[in-house]
Amino acid sequence: MSFVPRTPGASALTALFLSSGLWLSACASAPETRPSPVSDAPTSAQQDVAAKAPPPVIEPPRRSAAEDFDQAVAIARTGELTAAEAALRALVTQEPKLDYAWTNLGIVQERLGKHEDAERSYRQALALAPEQQSAWDCLTRLYGRTGRSAALETELRGLLETKQDSVALRTALAVTLLQQKKLEPAATEAKRALKGDERHTHAMQVLAQVYYREGKHELARMVLENARDIAPADAATRNALGLVYLALNVRPQALEEFKEAAKLRPDFAEARNNFGAMLNEAQDYAAAVTELEAAVRSAPDFAAARLNLGNAYRGTGDFERSKAEYERVLELRPQQPDPLFNLAILYLDVEPPGGDPVGRYKTALTYFERYEAQGGKDDRIPQYTKDARKSIEREERRLERERKDQLRKAAELEKAQKEAAKQAPDATVTTPASPPPAQDGTHAPTDTARSPVTPGTTAPGAVSQPGTQAAPPRAESTPAPTPAKAGSGKLADDRN
Protein backbone atom coordinates (compact mmCIF):
# COMPACT_ATOMS: atom_id res chain seq x y z
CA MET A 1 0.00 0.00 0.00
CA SER A 2 1.40 3.36 -1.00
CA PHE A 3 0.39 6.82 -2.03
CA VAL A 4 -2.23 7.42 -4.71
CA PRO A 5 -2.28 9.95 -7.54
CA ARG A 6 -4.23 13.15 -7.49
CA THR A 7 -5.87 12.72 -10.90
CA PRO A 8 -9.49 11.49 -10.75
CA GLY A 9 -10.04 7.92 -11.81
CA ALA A 10 -6.44 6.82 -11.30
CA SER A 11 -5.95 3.47 -9.65
CA ALA A 12 -4.61 3.08 -6.13
CA LEU A 13 -3.48 -0.36 -7.21
CA THR A 14 -0.59 1.26 -9.00
CA ALA A 15 0.89 1.93 -5.56
CA LEU A 16 2.82 5.07 -6.36
CA PHE A 17 4.20 8.11 -4.65
CA LEU A 18 2.96 11.40 -5.96
CA SER A 19 5.37 13.51 -7.96
CA SER A 20 3.05 16.47 -8.31
CA GLY A 21 0.66 18.44 -6.17
CA LEU A 22 -2.93 17.95 -5.12
CA TRP A 23 -5.98 18.16 -7.34
CA LEU A 24 -6.94 21.75 -6.58
CA SER A 25 -9.16 24.27 -8.29
CA ALA A 26 -7.18 27.16 -9.66
CA CYS A 27 -7.40 30.28 -7.56
CA ALA A 28 -5.31 33.36 -6.97
CA SER A 29 -5.34 36.24 -4.55
CA ALA A 30 -7.19 39.33 -5.67
CA PRO A 31 -4.83 42.15 -6.69
CA GLU A 32 -4.14 44.55 -3.92
CA THR A 33 -5.47 48.11 -4.31
CA ARG A 34 -4.22 51.25 -2.65
CA PRO A 35 -5.21 54.94 -2.81
CA SER A 36 -3.28 57.32 -4.99
CA PRO A 37 -0.88 59.59 -3.10
CA VAL A 38 -1.94 63.17 -2.47
CA SER A 39 1.31 64.53 -3.85
CA ASP A 40 4.39 63.11 -5.46
CA ALA A 41 6.72 64.26 -2.64
CA PRO A 42 6.21 63.42 1.05
CA THR A 43 5.77 66.27 3.52
CA SER A 44 8.31 66.94 6.28
CA ALA A 45 5.90 65.51 8.84
CA GLN A 46 5.59 62.37 6.73
CA GLN A 47 9.38 62.15 6.54
CA ASP A 48 9.71 62.43 10.33
CA VAL A 49 7.12 59.67 10.86
CA ALA A 50 8.81 57.47 8.27
CA ALA A 51 12.19 57.97 9.94
CA LYS A 52 10.81 56.91 13.33
CA ALA A 53 8.73 53.95 12.06
CA PRO A 54 10.28 50.48 12.31
CA PRO A 55 11.15 48.75 9.05
CA PRO A 56 8.26 46.73 7.60
CA VAL A 57 8.16 43.03 8.42
CA ILE A 58 8.38 41.00 5.22
CA GLU A 59 6.69 37.67 5.71
CA PRO A 60 7.94 34.74 3.62
CA PRO A 61 5.47 33.64 0.96
CA ARG A 62 3.19 30.91 2.19
CA ARG A 63 3.60 27.54 0.52
CA SER A 64 0.71 26.15 -1.45
CA ALA A 65 -1.20 23.07 -0.36
CA ALA A 66 0.36 21.21 -3.28
CA GLU A 67 3.85 22.04 -2.00
CA ASP A 68 2.88 20.95 1.51
CA PHE A 69 1.65 17.67 0.10
CA ASP A 70 4.80 17.11 -1.93
CA GLN A 71 6.86 17.66 1.20
CA ALA A 72 4.78 15.10 3.12
CA VAL A 73 5.31 12.58 0.32
CA ALA A 74 9.06 13.25 0.35
CA ILE A 75 9.12 12.64 4.10
CA ALA A 76 7.22 9.38 3.71
CA ARG A 77 9.68 8.25 1.03
CA THR A 78 12.45 8.39 3.61
CA GLY A 79 10.48 6.05 5.85
CA GLU A 80 9.61 8.75 8.41
CA LEU A 81 5.96 7.76 8.54
CA THR A 82 5.20 9.48 11.84
CA ALA A 83 6.46 12.80 10.47
CA ALA A 84 4.57 12.22 7.21
CA GLU A 85 1.36 11.58 9.15
CA ALA A 86 1.84 14.83 11.07
CA ALA A 87 2.43 16.76 7.85
CA LEU A 88 -0.66 15.32 6.15
CA ARG A 89 -2.76 15.87 9.23
CA ALA A 90 -1.71 19.53 9.29
CA LEU A 91 -2.60 19.79 5.60
CA VAL A 92 -6.13 18.38 5.94
CA THR A 93 -6.70 20.57 8.98
CA GLN A 94 -5.81 23.59 6.88
CA GLU A 95 -7.55 22.34 3.71
CA PRO A 96 -10.23 19.87 4.90
CA LYS A 97 -11.83 19.42 1.46
CA LEU A 98 -8.76 17.90 -0.21
CA ASP A 99 -10.06 14.36 -0.71
CA TYR A 100 -6.78 12.91 -2.02
CA ALA A 101 -4.92 14.30 1.00
CA TRP A 102 -7.30 12.31 3.20
CA THR A 103 -6.68 9.16 1.15
CA ASN A 104 -2.93 9.49 1.47
CA LEU A 105 -3.21 10.22 5.17
CA GLY A 106 -5.09 6.94 5.49
CA ILE A 107 -2.32 5.09 3.63
CA VAL A 108 0.33 6.43 6.02
CA GLN A 109 -1.81 5.53 9.02
CA GLU A 110 -2.37 2.03 7.69
CA ARG A 111 1.38 1.58 7.29
CA LEU A 112 1.75 2.65 10.90
CA GLY A 113 -0.75 -0.02 11.93
CA LYS A 114 -3.43 2.52 12.84
CA HIS A 115 -6.26 0.73 11.08
CA GLU A 116 -9.14 2.62 12.71
CA ASP A 117 -7.57 5.99 11.91
CA ALA A 118 -6.90 4.84 8.35
CA GLU A 119 -10.52 3.81 7.84
CA ARG A 120 -11.73 7.18 9.10
CA SER A 121 -9.42 8.95 6.66
CA TYR A 122 -10.53 6.82 3.69
CA ARG A 123 -14.18 7.40 4.54
CA GLN A 124 -13.59 11.13 4.86
CA ALA A 125 -12.10 11.11 1.35
CA LEU A 126 -15.18 9.25 0.06
CA ALA A 127 -17.52 11.66 1.83
CA LEU A 128 -15.87 14.44 -0.16
CA ALA A 129 -15.55 12.44 -3.42
CA PRO A 130 -17.88 9.40 -3.47
CA GLU A 131 -16.49 8.20 -6.82
CA GLN A 132 -12.81 8.37 -5.88
CA GLN A 133 -11.60 4.93 -7.00
CA SER A 134 -8.35 5.12 -5.03
CA ALA A 135 -10.14 5.61 -1.71
CA TRP A 136 -12.47 2.68 -2.43
CA ASP A 137 -9.49 0.50 -3.37
CA CYS A 138 -7.70 1.34 -0.14
CA LEU A 139 -10.82 0.78 1.93
CA THR A 140 -11.60 -2.61 0.35
CA ARG A 141 -8.05 -3.83 0.95
CA LEU A 142 -8.08 -2.62 4.54
CA TYR A 143 -11.31 -4.54 5.13
CA GLY A 144 -9.82 -7.60 3.44
CA ARG A 145 -6.66 -7.51 5.59
CA THR A 146 -8.72 -7.19 8.75
CA GLY A 147 -11.14 -10.00 7.83
CA ARG A 148 -14.21 -7.82 7.23
CA SER A 149 -14.78 -8.26 3.49
CA ALA A 150 -18.29 -9.65 3.98
CA ALA A 151 -19.37 -6.54 5.93
CA LEU A 152 -18.07 -4.24 3.21
CA GLU A 153 -19.79 -6.34 0.53
CA THR A 154 -23.13 -5.71 2.25
CA GLU A 155 -22.41 -1.98 2.43
CA LEU A 156 -21.43 -1.76 -1.24
CA ARG A 157 -24.49 -3.66 -2.43
CA GLY A 158 -26.66 -1.24 -0.48
CA LEU A 159 -24.98 1.76 -2.11
CA LEU A 160 -25.35 0.24 -5.57
CA GLU A 161 -29.12 0.09 -5.16
CA THR A 162 -29.19 3.84 -5.70
CA LYS A 163 -25.98 4.18 -7.79
CA GLN A 164 -26.14 1.28 -10.20
CA ASP A 165 -24.06 3.08 -12.82
CA SER A 166 -21.10 3.74 -10.47
CA VAL A 167 -17.99 2.19 -11.98
CA ALA A 168 -15.99 2.83 -8.79
CA LEU A 169 -18.52 1.03 -6.60
CA ARG A 170 -18.81 -1.91 -9.03
CA THR A 171 -15.04 -2.32 -9.11
CA ALA A 172 -14.76 -2.08 -5.31
CA LEU A 173 -17.46 -4.76 -4.98
CA ALA A 174 -15.57 -6.97 -7.45
CA VAL A 175 -12.42 -6.65 -5.33
CA THR A 176 -14.32 -7.46 -2.14
CA LEU A 177 -15.84 -10.57 -3.75
CA LEU A 178 -12.41 -11.62 -5.01
CA GLN A 179 -11.03 -11.35 -1.49
CA GLN A 180 -13.71 -13.81 -0.37
CA LYS A 181 -12.82 -16.16 -3.26
CA LYS A 182 -16.24 -15.62 -4.85
CA LEU A 183 -14.75 -15.77 -8.30
CA GLU A 184 -17.82 -15.91 -10.52
CA PRO A 185 -19.66 -13.00 -8.81
CA ALA A 186 -16.37 -11.02 -8.85
CA ALA A 187 -16.05 -11.53 -12.61
CA THR A 188 -19.68 -10.47 -13.09
CA GLU A 189 -19.17 -7.20 -11.21
CA ALA A 190 -15.91 -6.47 -13.05
CA LYS A 191 -17.66 -6.96 -16.40
CA ARG A 192 -20.49 -4.66 -15.31
CA ALA A 193 -17.92 -2.03 -14.41
CA LEU A 194 -16.36 -2.41 -17.86
CA LYS A 195 -19.74 -1.91 -19.49
CA GLY A 196 -19.83 1.47 -17.79
CA ASP A 197 -16.23 2.26 -18.84
CA GLU A 198 -14.61 -0.13 -21.30
CA ARG A 199 -11.19 1.44 -20.68
CA HIS A 200 -11.30 1.10 -16.88
CA THR A 201 -7.97 -0.67 -16.35
CA HIS A 202 -8.58 -1.44 -12.70
CA ALA A 203 -11.70 -3.46 -13.56
CA MET A 204 -9.59 -5.26 -16.17
CA GLN A 205 -7.03 -6.12 -13.52
CA VAL A 206 -9.74 -7.58 -11.26
CA LEU A 207 -11.18 -9.63 -14.12
CA ALA A 208 -7.69 -10.90 -14.98
CA GLN A 209 -7.20 -11.96 -11.36
CA VAL A 210 -10.36 -14.05 -11.57
CA TYR A 211 -9.13 -15.74 -14.74
CA TYR A 212 -5.71 -16.28 -13.16
CA ARG A 213 -7.17 -17.97 -10.10
CA GLU A 214 -9.39 -20.11 -12.31
CA GLY A 215 -6.33 -21.28 -14.23
CA LYS A 216 -7.41 -19.46 -17.40
CA HIS A 217 -3.98 -17.94 -17.92
CA GLU A 218 -4.33 -17.16 -21.62
CA LEU A 219 -7.53 -15.21 -20.98
CA ALA A 220 -5.82 -13.36 -18.13
CA ARG A 221 -2.90 -12.54 -20.45
CA MET A 222 -5.23 -11.15 -23.16
CA VAL A 223 -7.08 -8.93 -20.68
CA LEU A 224 -3.88 -7.58 -19.11
CA GLU A 225 -2.13 -6.95 -22.42
CA ASN A 226 -5.17 -4.92 -23.44
CA ALA A 227 -4.93 -2.98 -20.17
CA ARG A 228 -1.20 -2.43 -20.80
CA ASP A 229 -1.97 -1.00 -24.24
CA ILE A 230 -4.44 1.44 -22.69
CA ALA A 231 -2.16 2.52 -19.82
CA PRO A 232 1.49 1.48 -20.41
CA ALA A 233 2.65 3.22 -17.22
CA ASP A 234 0.24 1.35 -14.92
CA ALA A 235 2.58 -0.61 -12.65
CA ALA A 236 -0.20 -2.84 -11.29
CA THR A 237 -0.96 -4.13 -14.79
CA ARG A 238 2.73 -4.83 -15.37
CA ASN A 239 3.06 -6.71 -12.09
CA ALA A 240 -0.06 -8.78 -12.73
CA LEU A 241 1.10 -9.55 -16.26
CA GLY A 242 4.43 -10.75 -14.87
CA LEU A 243 2.60 -13.28 -12.70
CA VAL A 244 0.57 -14.50 -15.67
CA TYR A 245 3.75 -14.91 -17.73
CA LEU A 246 5.22 -16.95 -14.88
CA ALA A 247 2.17 -19.21 -14.92
CA LEU A 248 2.65 -19.62 -18.67
CA ASN A 249 6.35 -20.40 -18.04
CA VAL A 250 7.51 -17.40 -20.05
CA ARG A 251 10.06 -16.38 -17.46
CA PRO A 252 12.11 -13.78 -19.39
CA GLN A 253 8.97 -11.70 -20.08
CA ALA A 254 7.86 -12.15 -16.47
CA LEU A 255 11.18 -10.80 -15.22
CA GLU A 256 10.93 -7.79 -17.54
CA GLU A 257 7.37 -6.98 -16.43
CA PHE A 258 8.32 -7.13 -12.74
CA LYS A 259 11.38 -5.00 -13.41
CA GLU A 260 9.33 -2.40 -15.29
CA ALA A 261 6.66 -2.32 -12.57
CA ALA A 262 9.31 -1.72 -9.90
CA LYS A 263 10.86 1.01 -12.06
CA LEU A 264 7.53 2.74 -12.65
CA ARG A 265 6.56 2.70 -8.97
CA PRO A 266 9.60 2.42 -6.65
CA ASP A 267 7.39 1.91 -3.57
CA PHE A 268 5.24 -0.84 -5.16
CA ALA A 269 6.05 -3.53 -2.60
CA GLU A 270 4.44 -6.41 -4.51
CA ALA A 271 6.31 -5.69 -7.73
CA ARG A 272 9.65 -5.34 -5.96
CA ASN A 273 8.99 -8.55 -4.04
CA ASN A 274 8.26 -10.45 -7.24
CA PHE A 275 11.31 -8.98 -8.99
CA GLY A 276 13.50 -9.80 -5.99
CA ALA A 277 12.20 -13.37 -5.84
CA MET A 278 13.18 -13.93 -9.47
CA LEU A 279 16.62 -12.45 -8.81
CA ASN A 280 16.98 -14.96 -5.98
CA GLU A 281 16.22 -17.74 -8.44
CA ALA A 282 18.95 -16.39 -10.72
CA GLN A 283 21.31 -16.35 -7.68
CA ASP A 284 21.84 -12.60 -8.09
CA TYR A 285 21.53 -12.20 -4.35
CA ALA A 286 23.01 -8.72 -4.01
CA ALA A 287 20.48 -7.27 -6.48
CA ALA A 288 17.70 -9.27 -4.80
CA VAL A 289 18.60 -7.73 -1.42
CA THR A 290 18.19 -4.23 -2.91
CA GLU A 291 14.71 -4.99 -4.28
CA LEU A 292 13.45 -6.86 -1.25
CA GLU A 293 14.73 -4.33 1.29
CA ALA A 294 12.78 -1.70 -0.65
CA ALA A 295 9.69 -3.93 -0.54
CA VAL A 296 9.74 -4.30 3.26
CA ARG A 297 10.43 -0.59 3.72
CA SER A 298 7.22 0.16 1.82
CA ALA A 299 5.24 -2.62 3.52
CA PRO A 300 6.79 -3.68 6.85
CA ASP A 301 4.17 -6.39 7.45
CA PHE A 302 4.60 -7.98 4.00
CA ALA A 303 5.47 -11.51 5.14
CA ALA A 304 6.23 -12.93 1.67
CA ALA A 305 8.74 -10.15 0.98
CA ARG A 306 10.47 -10.75 4.33
CA LEU A 307 10.68 -14.47 3.59
CA ASN A 308 12.30 -13.74 0.23
CA LEU A 309 14.61 -11.18 1.84
CA GLY A 310 15.73 -13.85 4.31
CA ASN A 311 16.54 -16.08 1.33
CA ALA A 312 18.55 -13.29 -0.30
CA TYR A 313 20.56 -12.70 2.88
CA ARG A 314 21.17 -16.44 3.13
CA GLY A 315 22.48 -16.41 -0.42
CA THR A 316 25.01 -13.72 0.52
CA GLY A 317 26.07 -15.71 3.61
CA ASP A 318 24.63 -13.20 6.10
CA PHE A 319 23.42 -15.60 8.78
CA GLU A 320 22.20 -13.10 11.36
CA ARG A 321 20.10 -10.98 8.98
CA SER A 322 18.63 -14.02 7.31
CA LYS A 323 17.63 -15.52 10.65
CA ALA A 324 16.10 -12.21 11.78
CA GLU A 325 13.88 -12.03 8.67
CA TYR A 326 12.64 -15.61 9.05
CA GLU A 327 11.86 -15.00 12.71
CA ARG A 328 9.99 -11.82 11.79
CA VAL A 329 7.83 -13.84 9.39
CA LEU A 330 7.04 -16.23 12.24
CA GLU A 331 5.85 -13.24 14.29
CA LEU A 332 3.69 -11.96 11.43
CA ARG A 333 2.34 -15.37 10.41
CA PRO A 334 2.63 -17.76 13.40
CA GLN A 335 0.73 -20.52 11.60
CA GLN A 336 2.84 -20.39 8.43
CA PRO A 337 5.31 -23.31 8.38
CA ASP A 338 7.60 -22.07 5.57
CA PRO A 339 9.86 -19.94 7.81
CA LEU A 340 10.63 -23.06 9.87
CA PHE A 341 11.75 -24.89 6.72
CA ASN A 342 13.90 -21.94 5.71
CA LEU A 343 15.48 -21.70 9.15
CA ALA A 344 16.42 -25.36 8.87
CA ILE A 345 18.01 -24.74 5.47
CA LEU A 346 19.83 -21.69 6.85
CA TYR A 347 21.50 -23.80 9.56
CA LEU A 348 22.47 -26.39 6.96
CA ASP A 349 23.93 -23.87 4.52
CA VAL A 350 25.54 -21.14 6.63
CA GLU A 351 27.62 -21.59 9.78
CA PRO A 352 26.41 -19.34 12.62
CA PRO A 353 28.98 -17.02 14.17
CA GLY A 354 30.68 -18.81 17.05
CA GLY A 355 28.47 -21.87 16.68
CA ASP A 356 29.61 -25.46 16.95
CA PRO A 357 28.93 -27.73 13.95
CA VAL A 358 27.10 -30.42 15.92
CA GLY A 359 24.75 -27.89 17.48
CA ARG A 360 24.19 -26.30 14.10
CA TYR A 361 23.02 -29.55 12.47
CA LYS A 362 20.92 -30.51 15.46
CA THR A 363 19.18 -27.14 15.30
CA ALA A 364 18.41 -27.74 11.61
CA LEU A 365 16.82 -31.09 12.46
CA THR A 366 14.71 -29.43 15.15
CA TYR A 367 13.35 -26.89 12.67
CA PHE A 368 12.51 -29.65 10.18
CA GLU A 369 10.58 -31.44 12.93
CA ARG A 370 8.67 -28.27 13.81
CA TYR A 371 7.93 -27.65 10.13
CA GLU A 372 6.38 -31.09 9.67
CA ALA A 373 4.54 -30.89 13.01
CA GLN A 374 2.90 -27.69 11.77
CA GLY A 375 1.65 -29.41 8.63
CA GLY A 376 4.50 -28.60 6.27
CA LYS A 377 5.41 -31.12 3.60
CA ASP A 378 8.46 -31.29 1.36
CA ASP A 379 9.87 -34.31 -0.47
CA ARG A 380 13.43 -33.10 0.13
CA ILE A 381 13.29 -33.34 3.91
CA PRO A 382 14.21 -37.06 4.22
CA GLN A 383 17.43 -36.49 2.26
CA TYR A 384 18.20 -33.29 4.14
CA THR A 385 17.76 -34.97 7.53
CA LYS A 386 19.81 -37.96 6.42
CA ASP A 387 22.66 -35.68 5.35
CA ALA A 388 22.40 -33.69 8.59
CA ARG A 389 22.65 -36.81 10.75
CA LYS A 390 25.67 -38.00 8.75
CA SER A 391 27.27 -34.61 9.31
CA ILE A 392 26.59 -34.88 13.05
CA GLU A 393 28.21 -38.33 13.19
CA ARG A 394 31.18 -37.12 11.18
CA GLU A 395 31.67 -34.09 13.43
CA GLU A 396 31.33 -36.15 16.60
CA ARG A 397 33.96 -38.63 15.34
CA ARG A 398 36.29 -35.79 14.45
CA LEU A 399 35.84 -34.15 17.83
CA GLU A 400 36.50 -37.49 19.56
CA ARG A 401 39.68 -37.98 17.56
CA GLU A 402 40.83 -34.49 18.46
CA ARG A 403 40.04 -35.07 22.14
CA LYS A 404 42.05 -38.31 22.21
CA ASP A 405 44.90 -36.69 20.31
CA GLN A 406 45.05 -33.85 22.83
CA LEU A 407 45.04 -36.27 25.74
CA ARG A 408 47.86 -38.27 24.13
CA LYS A 409 49.94 -35.15 23.53
CA ALA A 410 49.35 -33.96 27.09
CA ALA A 411 50.47 -37.35 28.47
CA GLU A 412 53.57 -37.35 26.28
CA LEU A 413 54.46 -33.84 27.42
CA GLU A 414 54.05 -34.77 31.08
CA LYS A 415 56.21 -37.88 30.60
CA ALA A 416 58.92 -35.87 28.85
CA GLN A 417 59.00 -33.33 31.65
CA LYS A 418 59.35 -36.03 34.28
CA GLU A 419 62.21 -37.66 32.37
CA ALA A 420 63.96 -34.34 32.05
CA ALA A 421 63.61 -33.74 35.77
CA LYS A 422 65.16 -37.10 36.62
CA GLN A 423 68.16 -36.56 34.34
CA ALA A 424 68.96 -33.08 35.72
CA PRO A 425 72.08 -32.96 38.12
CA ASP A 426 71.43 -32.59 41.81
CA ALA A 427 71.53 -29.06 43.07
CA THR A 428 74.98 -28.15 44.52
CA VAL A 429 75.18 -27.20 48.19
CA THR A 430 77.88 -24.70 49.03
CA THR A 431 79.19 -23.59 52.39
CA PRO A 432 79.97 -19.92 52.68
CA ALA A 433 83.54 -18.95 53.48
CA SER A 434 84.46 -19.06 57.16
CA PRO A 435 83.91 -15.74 58.82
CA PRO A 436 86.85 -13.96 60.25
CA PRO A 437 87.91 -15.20 63.67
CA ALA A 438 86.40 -13.55 66.64
CA GLN A 439 88.46 -11.39 68.83
CA ASP A 440 88.81 -14.26 71.26
CA GLY A 441 90.39 -16.34 68.49
CA THR A 442 87.38 -18.57 67.92
CA HIS A 443 85.12 -18.77 64.90
CA ALA A 444 81.60 -17.33 65.09
CA PRO A 445 78.92 -20.00 64.76
CA THR A 446 77.29 -20.26 61.30
CA ASP A 447 74.28 -22.10 59.74
CA THR A 448 74.77 -24.21 56.69
CA ALA A 449 72.41 -23.00 53.87
CA ARG A 450 71.29 -24.85 50.73
CA SER A 451 71.95 -22.90 47.57
CA PRO A 452 68.91 -21.96 45.53
CA VAL A 453 67.96 -23.85 42.41
CA THR A 454 69.62 -22.40 39.39
CA PRO A 455 67.17 -20.25 37.44
CA GLY A 456 65.93 -21.88 34.26
CA THR A 457 65.88 -25.42 35.68
CA THR A 458 62.99 -27.36 37.12
CA ALA A 459 63.22 -28.60 40.64
CA PRO A 460 63.05 -32.37 40.98
CA GLY A 461 59.47 -33.58 41.13
CA ALA A 462 57.98 -30.31 39.80
CA VAL A 463 56.00 -30.73 36.56
CA SER A 464 54.91 -27.76 34.45
CA GLN A 465 51.64 -28.86 32.71
CA PRO A 466 49.86 -26.51 30.33
CA GLY A 467 46.06 -26.59 30.32
CA THR A 468 44.42 -28.48 27.45
CA GLN A 469 42.07 -26.78 25.01
CA ALA A 470 40.04 -28.21 22.12
CA ALA A 471 41.26 -27.25 18.69
CA PRO A 472 38.98 -24.93 16.72
CA PRO A 473 36.47 -26.65 14.46
CA ARG A 474 37.69 -27.57 11.02
CA ALA A 475 36.75 -24.96 8.48
CA GLU A 476 34.33 -26.19 5.85
CA SER A 477 33.70 -24.80 2.44
CA THR A 478 30.32 -23.10 2.11
CA PRO A 479 28.09 -25.04 -0.28
CA ALA A 480 25.82 -23.42 -2.81
CA PRO A 481 22.61 -22.28 -1.08
CA THR A 482 20.01 -25.00 -0.82
CA PRO A 483 16.60 -24.12 -2.28
CA ALA A 484 14.30 -22.70 0.36
CA LYS A 485 10.67 -21.76 0.42
CA ALA A 486 10.17 -18.56 -1.55
CA GLY A 487 7.46 -16.09 -0.63
CA SER A 488 4.68 -16.52 -3.14
CA GLY A 489 4.01 -13.37 -5.16
CA LYS A 490 0.41 -12.19 -5.12
CA LEU A 491 -1.40 -10.79 -8.13
CA ALA A 492 -1.55 -7.00 -8.25
CA ASP A 493 -1.75 -5.26 -4.88
CA ASP A 494 -3.65 -7.84 -2.79
CA ARG A 495 -1.46 -8.89 0.16
CA ASN A 496 -4.08 -10.88 2.06
GROMACS .gro file of C-alpha atoms in nm, residues 199-202 204-205 220-242:
model
   29
  199ARG     CA    1  -1.119   0.144  -2.068
  200HIS     CA    2  -1.130   0.110  -1.688
  201THR     CA    3  -0.797  -0.067  -1.635
  202HIS     CA    4  -0.858  -0.144  -1.270
  204MET     CA    5  -0.959  -0.526  -1.617
  205GLN     CA    6  -0.703  -0.612  -1.352
  220ALA     CA    7  -0.582  -1.336  -1.813
  221ARG     CA    8  -0.290  -1.254  -2.045
  222MET     CA    9  -0.523  -1.115  -2.316
  223VAL     CA   10  -0.708  -0.893  -2.068
  224LEU     CA   11  -0.388  -0.758  -1.911
  225GLU     CA   12  -0.213  -0.695  -2.242
  226ASN     CA   13  -0.517  -0.492  -2.344
  227ALA     CA   14  -0.493  -0.298  -2.017
  228ARG     CA   15  -0.120  -0.243  -2.080
  229ASP     CA   16  -0.197  -0.100  -2.424
  230ILE     CA   17  -0.444   0.144  -2.269
  231ALA     CA   18  -0.216   0.252  -1.982
  232PRO     CA   19   0.149   0.148  -2.041
  233ALA     CA   20   0.265   0.322  -1.722
  234ASP     CA   21   0.024   0.135  -1.492
  235ALA     CA   22   0.258  -0.061  -1.265
  236ALA     CA   23  -0.020  -0.284  -1.129
  237THR     CA   24  -0.096  -0.413  -1.479
  238ARG     CA   25   0.273  -0.483  -1.537
  239ASN     CA   26   0.306  -0.671  -1.209
  240ALA     CA   27  -0.006  -0.878  -1.273
  241LEU     CA   28   0.110  -0.955  -1.626
  242GLY     CA   29   0.443  -1.075  -1.487
   0.00000   0.00000   0.00000
